[in-house]
């Protein structure tokens, strides 16, 4: 199948993105894939994202518009999630509708909407304008299937254990479920967002998932019986996989300022497989006691380390940690994660198992030590250890703390043990399969082509 000619007649897709780094990256990357196939893409980002971004989004190829979700200065700690759900829907429906009308009045009408599944109200806005619409899920199919079962009342909560059986998934222990399901009393507001993804999903024309068929084979097949599902991932920049999109080497929109040069210069001085990379993504917040356990494990271990500690977390580091470890470690507030993971010096990734980080590690062939804290991370860590066999999930104490000894033991096993060697082999196998999926004619590539063809049919 060929590329659609990028003319004024080509589909004009509005991609509506949520203000969180882990949601921006996959949707932006998917947009670049669409663009590379001749589709005109217009990103709708919130005013708060526009205010805090540190990089320009692919200038010259993707148009960017802003809309207000009612939180133009970002969401504050004191804001209640329940109010956020209400207000973003109310204000967002209005401002996004205005944006669609504006394009119409400029003679450049939107012909399809792709929205982040955490914003189910966008589907209703699109339908008011009679536009075809795709819901984009930024979490794994497995996790979404669990939420769907809770939303439908098919999985009763609080969950009675010890094991749970859900179609398309391996048997899961309670601790393997997303935290909003396993610890039912926690974060009811966020749980509502997770379950609301399915509140109006039957009206969606397509469901797009940042995953690939071979990675989540059974659950993808099972869910395909319910909805028009298309796996379109992994949405990792093209240079790391198929190399078909020229110059596509990073996502291109950072909400945190990365220390690119410092990190890469530091890594360039290290030997192959000598560095542990540690990051908890853009959201996880750890307690002081937990930070100390990690700090001690890194300080006393026999490897170098590169640790991302966001500005808001820095004060929890043991005092003098940076001075005491300056010969073996580097602590930065944000790094170019893909470049880091693809550097030959990196031996292992200590990760919170956010879905993007998990996919990135898998695609770049780096085995993981999973320290999942909450949300979907626990389920991802289960799959990393038991299904894909590309890492270990750390044991957690009753009080939720990961101890230094356990962290050290996992690092040793992954970097020096027999299991670690197997994990590396498995990682390389997954890396090849991920590449195959997005390469020409691969399952995700075909799904994107099919999506484009069906979009074209709606234009005729
Ligand atoms: N990331 C990055 N630099 C960092 C830490 C993270 O660029 O120092 C990126 C990472 O590559 C990933 C995203 O931020 O694409 C985090 O998404 P993920 O789903 O892993 O976690 P979340 O932040 O949503 O918890």
Short mmCIF file of C-alpha atoms and ligand atoms in Angstrom, two decimals:
data_model
loop_
_atom_site.label_atom_id
_atom_site.label_comp_id
_atom_site.label_asym_id
_atom_site.label_seq_id
_atom_site.Cartn_x
_atom_site.Cartn_y
_atom_site.Cartn_z
CA UNK A 1 0.00 0.00 0.00
CA UNK A 2 1.27 3.40 -0.87
CA UNK A 3 1.42 6.74 0.82
CA UNK A 4 -1.59 9.03 0.64
CA UNK A 5 -0.71 12.17 -1.28
CA UNK A 6 -0.28 15.00 1.24
CA UNK A 7 -2.70 17.45 -0.34
CA UNK A 8 -5.57 19.49 0.94
CA UNK A 9 -7.79 16.49 0.15
CA UNK A 10 -5.83 14.12 2.40
CA UNK A 11 -7.47 13.19 5.71
CA UNK A 12 -6.99 15.87 8.34
CA UNK A 13 -6.71 14.16 11.70
CA UNK A 14 -7.07 15.95 15.00
CA UNK A 15 -5.03 14.15 17.68
CA UNK A 16 -6.14 15.18 21.17
CA UNK A 17 -3.42 14.66 23.75
CA UNK A 18 -3.49 14.53 27.56
CA UNK A 19 -1.06 16.66 29.59
CA UNK A 20 1.11 13.80 30.88
CA UNK A 21 4.53 12.86 29.47
CA UNK A 22 3.70 9.16 29.28
CA UNK A 23 0.62 9.95 27.17
CA UNK A 24 2.20 12.66 25.02
CA UNK A 25 5.05 10.43 23.81
CA UNK A 26 3.07 7.57 22.27
CA UNK A 27 0.42 9.82 20.68
CA UNK A 28 3.00 12.16 19.22
CA UNK A 29 4.91 9.23 17.82
CA UNK A 30 1.77 7.74 16.32
CA UNK A 31 1.07 11.15 14.74
CA UNK A 32 4.49 11.07 13.10
CA UNK A 33 3.71 7.63 11.68
CA UNK A 34 0.46 8.98 10.21
CA UNK A 35 2.27 11.99 8.79
CA UNK A 36 4.91 9.75 7.21
CA UNK A 37 2.07 8.04 5.35
CA UNK A 38 0.67 11.27 3.91
CA UNK A 39 -1.93 12.14 6.54
CA UNK A 40 -2.27 15.74 7.68
CA UNK A 41 -2.06 15.78 11.45
CA UNK A 42 -3.14 18.54 13.80
CA UNK A 43 -2.23 18.07 17.45
CA UNK A 44 -4.49 19.49 20.12
CA UNK A 45 -2.45 20.03 23.27
CA UNK A 46 -3.63 21.74 26.43
CA UNK A 47 -2.55 25.29 27.20
CA UNK A 48 -0.68 24.00 30.26
CA UNK A 49 1.44 21.67 28.08
CA UNK A 50 2.18 24.49 25.65
CA UNK A 51 3.39 26.60 28.57
CA UNK A 52 5.70 23.98 30.05
CA UNK A 53 7.21 22.20 27.07
CA UNK A 54 10.97 22.43 26.55
CA UNK A 55 11.13 21.41 22.91
CA UNK A 56 9.38 22.37 19.69
CA UNK A 57 7.17 19.64 18.29
CA UNK A 58 8.42 18.49 14.88
CA UNK A 59 8.31 21.95 13.34
CA UNK A 60 7.18 21.99 9.69
CA UNK A 61 5.44 18.65 9.71
CA UNK A 62 2.76 18.63 12.38
CA UNK A 63 0.41 21.55 13.09
CA UNK A 64 -0.23 22.28 16.73
CA UNK A 65 -3.23 23.95 18.33
CA UNK A 66 -4.00 24.50 21.97
CA UNK A 67 -7.24 24.03 23.84
CA UNK A 68 -8.14 24.71 27.44
CA UNK A 69 -9.07 21.88 29.79
CA UNK A 70 -9.81 24.43 32.51
CA UNK A 71 -6.37 23.95 34.09
CA UNK A 72 -4.20 26.32 32.08
CA UNK A 73 -1.59 26.53 34.82
CA UNK A 74 -1.49 22.77 35.33
CA UNK A 75 -3.17 20.62 37.94
CA UNK A 76 -2.20 21.57 41.48
CA UNK A 77 -1.78 19.17 44.41
CA UNK A 78 -4.87 20.61 46.09
CA UNK A 79 -7.09 20.06 42.99
CA UNK A 80 -9.52 17.20 43.48
CA UNK A 81 -9.53 14.55 40.74
CA UNK A 82 -13.32 14.45 40.77
CA UNK A 83 -13.38 18.21 40.02
CA UNK A 84 -10.76 17.71 37.32
CA UNK A 85 -12.92 15.07 35.62
CA UNK A 86 -15.94 17.41 35.62
CA UNK A 87 -14.16 20.61 34.71
CA UNK A 88 -11.91 19.22 31.96
CA UNK A 89 -14.97 17.69 30.33
CA UNK A 90 -16.99 20.89 30.56
CA UNK A 91 -14.31 23.35 29.46
CA UNK A 92 -12.57 20.93 27.10
CA UNK A 93 -15.78 20.06 25.20
CA UNK A 94 -16.35 23.75 24.55
CA UNK A 95 -12.81 24.72 23.56
CA UNK A 96 -12.19 21.63 21.46
CA UNK A 97 -15.51 22.18 19.69
CA UNK A 98 -14.38 25.75 18.94
CA UNK A 99 -11.13 24.41 17.54
CA UNK A 100 -12.98 22.04 15.20
CA UNK A 101 -15.32 24.86 14.08
CA UNK A 102 -12.36 27.14 13.43
CA UNK A 103 -10.74 24.64 11.06
CA UNK A 104 -14.06 24.24 9.28
CA UNK A 105 -14.39 28.02 8.84
CA UNK A 106 -10.83 28.19 7.47
CA UNK A 107 -11.81 25.70 4.77
CA UNK A 108 -9.57 23.07 6.32
CA UNK A 109 -12.08 20.79 8.05
CA UNK A 110 -11.07 18.07 10.46
CA UNK A 111 -12.02 14.69 9.00
CA UNK A 112 -11.22 12.36 11.90
CA UNK A 113 -10.45 12.63 15.61
CA UNK A 114 -7.99 10.47 17.57
CA UNK A 115 -8.22 11.04 21.31
CA UNK A 116 -6.53 9.84 24.47
CA UNK A 117 -8.83 7.25 26.04
CA UNK A 118 -8.55 9.08 29.40
CA UNK A 119 -10.66 11.86 27.77
CA UNK A 120 -13.85 9.95 26.85
CA UNK A 121 -15.78 13.20 26.39
CA UNK A 122 -13.79 13.91 23.21
CA UNK A 123 -15.63 11.01 21.58
CA UNK A 124 -18.93 12.78 22.23
CA UNK A 125 -17.58 16.07 20.84
CA UNK A 126 -16.42 14.31 17.67
CA UNK A 127 -19.80 12.63 17.25
CA UNK A 128 -21.59 15.99 17.61
CA UNK A 129 -19.64 17.02 14.51
CA UNK A 130 -20.37 13.67 12.82
CA UNK A 131 -16.70 12.85 12.69
CA UNK A 132 -15.25 9.35 12.74
CA UNK A 133 -13.28 8.83 15.92
CA UNK A 134 -10.54 6.58 17.30
CA UNK A 135 -9.77 6.07 20.96
CA UNK A 136 -6.03 5.75 21.61
CA UNK A 137 -5.06 3.64 24.63
CA UNK A 138 -1.64 4.40 26.11
CA UNK A 139 -1.62 1.41 28.46
CA UNK A 140 -1.22 -2.27 27.64
CA UNK A 141 -4.12 -4.31 26.30
CA UNK A 142 -3.83 -6.53 29.37
CA UNK A 143 -4.33 -3.62 31.75
CA UNK A 144 -7.20 -2.19 29.70
CA UNK A 145 -8.90 -5.59 29.65
CA UNK A 146 -8.75 -5.70 33.46
CA UNK A 147 -10.33 -2.23 33.72
CA UNK A 148 -12.99 -3.26 31.20
CA UNK A 149 -13.89 -6.27 33.34
CA UNK A 150 -14.20 -4.08 36.43
CA UNK A 151 -16.23 -1.44 34.56
CA UNK A 152 -18.63 -4.12 33.32
CA UNK A 153 -18.95 -5.72 36.75
CA UNK A 154 -17.42 -8.93 35.34
CA UNK A 155 -14.62 -8.68 37.87
CA UNK A 156 -16.13 -7.94 41.26
CA UNK A 157 -14.34 -5.42 43.46
CA UNK A 158 -12.89 -5.46 46.05
CA UNK A 159 -11.36 -8.52 44.42
CA UNK A 160 -11.58 -11.83 46.23
CA UNK A 161 -8.24 -13.61 45.81
CA UNK A 162 -5.95 -15.21 45.88
CA UNK A 163 -6.01 -15.60 42.08
CA UNK A 164 -8.09 -13.91 39.40
CA UNK A 165 -9.07 -15.39 36.06
CA UNK A 166 -9.77 -12.99 33.18
CA UNK A 167 -10.19 -14.07 29.54
CA UNK A 168 -7.10 -13.49 27.41
CA UNK A 169 -4.82 -13.16 30.44
CA UNK A 170 -2.72 -15.57 32.48
CA UNK A 171 -3.92 -16.24 36.05
CA UNK A 172 -3.18 -13.11 38.07
CA UNK A 173 -2.55 -12.70 41.79
CA UNK A 174 -4.16 -9.70 43.46
CA UNK A 175 -0.78 -7.95 43.62
CA UNK A 176 -0.46 -8.29 39.83
CA UNK A 177 -3.58 -6.23 39.20
CA UNK A 178 -3.39 -2.45 38.65
CA UNK A 179 -3.30 -0.74 42.06
CA UNK A 180 -6.64 1.00 41.52
CA UNK A 181 -8.21 -2.46 41.37
CA UNK A 182 -6.09 -4.37 43.91
CA UNK A 183 -6.12 -1.64 46.57
CA UNK A 184 -9.71 -0.69 45.97
CA UNK A 185 -9.97 1.99 48.61
CA UNK A 186 -7.06 3.94 47.09
CA UNK A 187 -7.53 6.80 44.62
CA UNK A 188 -11.22 6.42 43.72
CA UNK A 189 -11.02 9.50 41.47
CA UNK A 190 -8.25 8.08 39.30
CA UNK A 191 -10.03 4.73 39.19
CA UNK A 192 -13.04 6.52 37.75
CA UNK A 193 -10.84 7.86 34.93
CA UNK A 194 -9.59 4.33 34.22
CA UNK A 195 -13.08 2.84 34.12
CA UNK A 196 -14.59 5.76 32.19
CA UNK A 197 -12.37 4.86 29.23
CA UNK A 198 -15.03 2.27 28.48
CA UNK A 199 -18.12 4.34 29.31
CA UNK A 200 -18.93 5.20 25.67
CA UNK A 201 -16.39 3.07 23.83
CA UNK A 202 -19.00 1.20 21.79
CA UNK A 203 -19.48 4.42 19.79
CA UNK A 204 -15.79 4.56 18.78
CA UNK A 205 -14.97 3.66 15.19
CA UNK A 206 -11.54 2.28 16.11
CA UNK A 207 -9.58 1.41 19.26
CA UNK A 208 -5.85 1.94 18.84
CA UNK A 209 -3.35 0.38 21.24
CA UNK A 210 0.31 1.13 21.83
CA UNK A 211 1.35 -2.51 21.75
CA UNK A 212 1.99 -5.15 19.11
CA UNK A 213 0.18 -8.38 18.33
CA UNK A 214 2.94 -10.82 19.22
CA UNK A 215 3.56 -9.17 22.57
CA UNK A 216 -0.03 -9.47 23.76
CA UNK A 217 -1.34 -12.07 21.40
CA UNK A 218 -4.09 -13.70 23.45
CA UNK A 219 -5.59 -10.60 24.97
CA UNK A 220 -5.54 -8.78 21.62
CA UNK A 221 -7.45 -11.69 20.04
CA UNK A 222 -9.94 -11.76 22.87
CA UNK A 223 -10.60 -8.02 22.77
CA UNK A 224 -10.87 -8.08 18.98
CA UNK A 225 -14.09 -10.03 19.41
CA UNK A 226 -15.60 -7.02 21.16
CA UNK A 227 -14.27 -4.02 19.25
CA UNK A 228 -12.46 -2.91 16.08
CA UNK A 229 -9.04 -3.06 17.73
CA UNK A 230 -5.81 -2.06 16.02
CA UNK A 231 -2.41 -2.50 17.61
CA UNK A 232 -0.17 0.27 16.31
CA UNK A 233 2.93 0.05 18.50
CA UNK A 234 5.42 0.06 19.85
CA UNK A 235 5.41 3.81 19.34
CA UNK A 236 9.16 4.12 19.79
CA UNK A 237 10.95 6.57 17.46
CA UNK A 238 11.68 4.99 14.12
CA UNK A 239 15.49 5.16 14.33
CA UNK A 240 15.44 2.50 17.08
CA UNK A 241 13.30 0.09 15.09
CA UNK A 242 12.52 0.23 11.37
CA UNK A 243 14.47 3.44 10.54
CA UNK A 244 11.87 4.36 7.91
CA UNK A 245 11.08 7.86 9.20
CA UNK A 246 13.99 10.12 8.45
CA UNK A 247 15.41 12.02 11.41
CA UNK A 248 12.94 10.44 13.85
CA UNK A 249 15.20 9.90 16.85
CA UNK A 250 13.22 11.27 19.79
CA UNK A 251 9.64 11.95 20.78
CA UNK A 252 10.10 15.69 20.55
CA UNK A 253 8.12 17.15 23.45
CA UNK A 254 9.64 17.20 26.93
CA UNK A 255 7.76 18.54 29.93
CA UNK A 256 11.03 18.32 31.90
CA UNK A 257 14.34 19.80 30.81
CA UNK A 258 16.68 16.95 29.80
CA UNK A 259 20.43 17.05 30.54
CA UNK A 260 21.39 15.52 27.21
CA UNK A 261 25.02 16.47 26.94
CA UNK A 262 25.90 15.76 30.54
CA UNK A 263 24.35 12.28 30.39
CA UNK A 264 25.79 11.25 27.06
CA UNK A 265 29.29 12.56 27.80
CA UNK A 266 29.23 10.72 31.11
CA UNK A 267 28.03 7.48 29.48
CA UNK A 268 30.65 7.77 26.74
CA UNK A 269 33.33 7.45 29.40
CA UNK A 270 31.94 4.13 30.69
CA UNK A 271 32.69 0.63 29.51
CA UNK A 272 30.18 -1.67 27.85
CA UNK A 273 27.55 -3.03 30.27
CA UNK A 274 28.94 -1.18 33.28
CA UNK A 275 26.03 1.18 34.11
CA UNK A 276 22.71 0.72 35.89
CA UNK A 277 20.13 3.21 34.63
CA UNK A 278 17.47 4.15 37.21
CA UNK A 279 14.27 6.08 36.53
CA UNK A 280 10.76 6.21 37.92
CA UNK A 281 9.24 8.13 35.03
CA UNK A 282 7.38 11.40 35.22
CA UNK A 283 4.95 10.79 38.08
CA UNK A 284 6.04 8.33 40.74
CA UNK A 285 6.90 9.90 44.06
CA UNK A 286 8.92 7.91 46.62
CA UNK A 287 9.31 8.39 50.37
CA UNK A 288 12.59 9.37 51.99
CA UNK A 289 13.11 5.89 53.46
CA UNK A 290 12.66 4.36 50.01
CA UNK A 291 15.05 6.81 48.38
CA UNK A 292 17.64 5.91 51.00
CA UNK A 293 17.35 2.17 50.28
CA UNK A 294 17.85 2.77 46.56
CA UNK A 295 20.70 5.19 47.22
CA UNK A 296 22.52 2.66 49.43
CA UNK A 297 22.06 -0.15 46.91
CA UNK A 298 23.58 2.02 44.17
CA UNK A 299 26.35 3.37 46.35
CA UNK A 300 27.48 -0.04 47.60
CA UNK A 301 26.99 -1.95 44.35
CA UNK A 302 29.83 -2.72 41.94
CA UNK A 303 28.37 -0.87 38.95
CA UNK A 304 28.20 2.73 37.84
CA UNK A 305 24.76 4.30 37.93
CA UNK A 306 22.80 7.01 36.17
CA UNK A 307 19.78 7.99 38.28
CA UNK A 308 16.98 10.31 37.19
CA UNK A 309 15.65 12.15 40.23
CA UNK A 310 13.10 14.75 39.22
CA UNK A 311 13.42 18.19 40.81
CA UNK A 312 10.41 17.55 43.04
CA UNK A 313 12.10 14.39 44.42
CA UNK A 314 15.60 15.74 44.96
CA UNK A 315 15.13 16.85 48.55
CA UNK A 316 14.49 13.23 49.53
CA UNK A 317 17.98 12.08 48.53
CA UNK A 318 20.28 11.35 51.49
CA UNK A 319 22.35 14.44 52.21
CA UNK A 320 25.82 14.37 50.60
CA UNK A 321 24.75 11.49 48.33
CA UNK A 322 25.94 13.24 45.17
CA UNK A 323 29.30 14.20 46.72
CA UNK A 324 29.87 10.74 48.19
CA UNK A 325 29.16 8.95 44.92
CA UNK A 326 30.45 11.38 42.32
CA UNK A 327 33.04 8.90 41.09
CA UNK A 328 30.56 6.17 40.32
CA UNK A 329 27.28 7.88 39.73
CA UNK A 330 25.45 10.67 38.01
CA UNK A 331 22.13 12.07 39.22
CA UNK A 332 20.12 14.21 36.78
CA UNK A 333 16.61 15.66 36.82
CA UNK A 334 15.65 14.31 33.38
CA UNK A 335 17.56 12.49 30.65
CA UNK A 336 17.12 11.52 27.00
CA UNK A 337 15.89 8.06 28.03
CA UNK A 338 15.95 6.45 24.59
CA UNK A 339 19.52 7.56 23.92
CA UNK A 340 20.52 6.33 27.35
CA UNK A 341 18.88 2.92 26.96
CA UNK A 342 20.48 2.45 23.56
CA UNK A 343 23.97 3.27 24.85
CA UNK A 344 26.32 0.28 25.02
CA UNK A 345 27.39 1.18 28.56
CA UNK A 346 23.91 0.47 29.97
CA UNK A 347 23.54 -3.03 31.42
CA UNK A 348 20.20 -2.89 33.17
CA UNK A 349 17.22 -0.61 33.76
CA UNK A 350 15.79 -0.16 37.26
CA UNK A 351 12.33 1.00 36.30
CA UNK A 352 8.91 1.69 37.77
CA UNK A 353 7.53 -0.24 34.76
CA UNK A 354 5.52 2.59 33.25
CA UNK A 355 4.19 1.26 29.95
CA UNK A 356 6.43 3.46 27.77
CA UNK A 357 9.54 2.66 29.77
CA UNK A 358 8.73 -1.05 29.61
CA UNK A 359 8.25 -0.98 25.84
CA UNK A 360 11.35 1.16 25.34
CA UNK A 361 13.52 -1.22 27.37
CA UNK A 362 12.13 -4.18 25.49
CA UNK A 363 12.70 -2.51 22.11
CA UNK A 364 16.24 -1.51 23.01
CA UNK A 365 17.16 -4.92 24.39
CA UNK A 366 17.83 -3.89 28.02
CA UNK A 367 16.75 -6.25 30.83
CA UNK A 368 14.83 -4.69 33.69
CA UNK A 369 14.57 -4.72 37.45
CA UNK A 370 10.97 -3.73 38.06
CA UNK A 371 10.14 -1.58 41.09
CA UNK A 372 6.45 -0.95 40.40
CA UNK A 373 4.77 1.52 42.69
CA UNK A 374 1.15 1.91 41.58
CA UNK A 375 -1.37 2.19 38.71
CA UNK A 376 -0.61 -0.19 35.77
CA UNK A 377 3.04 -0.64 36.79
CA UNK A 378 2.33 -3.72 38.91
CA UNK A 379 0.69 -5.54 36.01
CA UNK A 380 3.44 -4.52 33.60
CA UNK A 381 6.06 -5.83 36.06
CA UNK A 382 4.23 -9.16 36.25
CA UNK A 383 4.39 -9.50 32.46
CA UNK A 384 8.04 -8.38 32.35
CA UNK A 385 9.02 -11.14 34.76
CA UNK A 386 6.71 -14.03 33.99
CA UNK A 387 5.36 -13.63 30.46
CA UNK A 388 8.13 -11.96 28.47
CA UNK A 389 10.96 -13.01 30.81
CA UNK A 390 12.95 -9.84 30.29
CA UNK A 391 13.45 -8.80 33.89
CA UNK A 392 12.79 -9.38 37.57
CA UNK A 393 10.15 -7.88 39.77
CA UNK A 394 11.48 -6.91 43.15
CA UNK A 395 9.95 -8.36 46.34
CA UNK A 396 8.26 -5.76 48.46
CA UNK A 397 7.98 -5.68 52.25
CA UNK A 398 4.61 -5.54 54.02
CA UNK A 399 5.01 -1.81 54.49
CA UNK A 400 5.55 -1.36 50.75
CA UNK A 401 9.31 -0.73 50.96
CA UNK A 402 11.90 -2.33 48.65
CA UNK A 403 14.99 -3.03 50.71
CA UNK A 404 18.57 -2.38 49.64
CA UNK A 405 19.54 -6.09 49.87
CA UNK A 406 16.70 -7.07 47.56
CA UNK A 407 17.56 -4.33 45.05
CA UNK A 408 21.22 -5.40 45.09
CA UNK A 409 20.31 -9.08 44.63
CA UNK A 410 18.06 -8.29 41.64
CA UNK A 411 20.72 -6.12 40.00
CA UNK A 412 23.29 -8.89 40.46
CA UNK A 413 20.99 -11.53 39.01
CA UNK A 414 20.10 -9.43 35.99
CA UNK A 415 23.63 -8.23 35.22
CA UNK A 416 25.74 -11.22 36.24
CA UNK A 417 23.51 -14.26 36.81
CA UNK A 418 22.46 -17.05 34.46
CA UNK A 419 18.89 -15.73 34.43
CA UNK A 420 20.24 -12.36 33.31
CA UNK A 421 21.85 -13.97 30.25
CA UNK A 422 18.53 -15.55 29.31
CA UNK A 423 16.78 -12.22 29.81
CA UNK A 424 19.19 -10.51 27.45
CA UNK A 425 18.49 -13.16 24.81
CA UNK A 426 14.76 -12.74 25.33
CA UNK A 427 15.09 -8.96 25.10
CA UNK A 428 16.86 -9.30 21.78
CA UNK A 429 14.13 -11.59 20.51
CA UNK A 430 11.42 -9.09 21.52
CA UNK A 431 13.43 -6.29 19.99
CA UNK A 432 13.40 -8.13 16.65
CA UNK A 433 9.67 -8.82 16.91
CA UNK A 434 8.94 -5.18 17.77
CA UNK A 435 10.94 -4.08 14.75
CA UNK A 436 9.11 -6.58 12.55
CA UNK A 437 5.74 -5.25 13.79
CA UNK A 438 6.39 -1.64 12.74
CA UNK A 439 8.43 -2.42 9.63
CA UNK A 440 6.80 -2.39 6.21
CA UNK A 441 4.07 -5.03 6.09
CA UNK A 442 4.38 -5.87 9.81
CA UNK A 443 1.25 -6.24 11.96
CA UNK A 444 1.27 -2.68 13.36
CA UNK A 445 2.25 -1.17 10.03
CA UNK A 446 -0.62 -3.00 8.33
CA UNK A 447 -3.02 -1.87 11.05
CA UNK A 448 -2.02 1.76 10.53
CA UNK A 449 -2.50 1.34 6.77
CA UNK A 450 -5.93 -0.24 7.37
CA UNK A 451 -6.84 2.61 9.68
CA UNK A 452 -5.88 5.11 6.97
CA UNK A 453 -7.82 3.22 4.32
CA UNK A 454 -10.96 3.12 6.44
CA UNK A 455 -10.53 6.82 7.19
CA UNK A 456 -10.34 7.46 3.45
CA UNK A 457 -13.56 5.49 2.94
CA UNK A 458 -15.36 7.83 5.37
CA UNK A 459 -14.28 10.78 3.16
CA UNK A 460 -15.77 9.35 -0.03
N1 LIG B 1 11.53 9.74 30.09
C1 LIG B 1 12.53 10.55 29.58
N2 LIG B 1 13.52 10.94 30.43
C2 LIG B 1 13.59 10.57 31.71
C3 LIG B 1 12.58 9.73 32.23
C4 LIG B 1 11.56 9.33 31.38
O1 LIG B 1 12.51 10.91 28.41
O2 LIG B 1 14.52 11.01 32.39
C5 LIG B 1 10.43 9.33 29.19
C6 LIG B 1 10.46 7.85 28.90
O3 LIG B 1 11.29 7.61 27.78
C7 LIG B 1 9.00 7.53 28.66
C8 LIG B 1 8.24 8.58 29.49
O4 LIG B 1 9.20 9.58 29.83
O5 LIG B 1 8.67 7.66 27.30
C9 LIG B 1 7.65 8.04 30.76
O6 LIG B 1 6.56 7.24 30.46
P1 LIG B 1 6.23 5.93 31.29
O7 LIG B 1 4.98 5.37 30.70
O8 LIG B 1 7.37 5.02 31.33
O9 LIG B 1 6.00 6.44 32.76
P2 LIG B 1 5.09 7.57 33.42
O10 LIG B 1 5.88 8.81 33.40
O11 LIG B 1 3.83 7.66 32.60
O12 LIG B 1 4.87 7.05 34.80
#
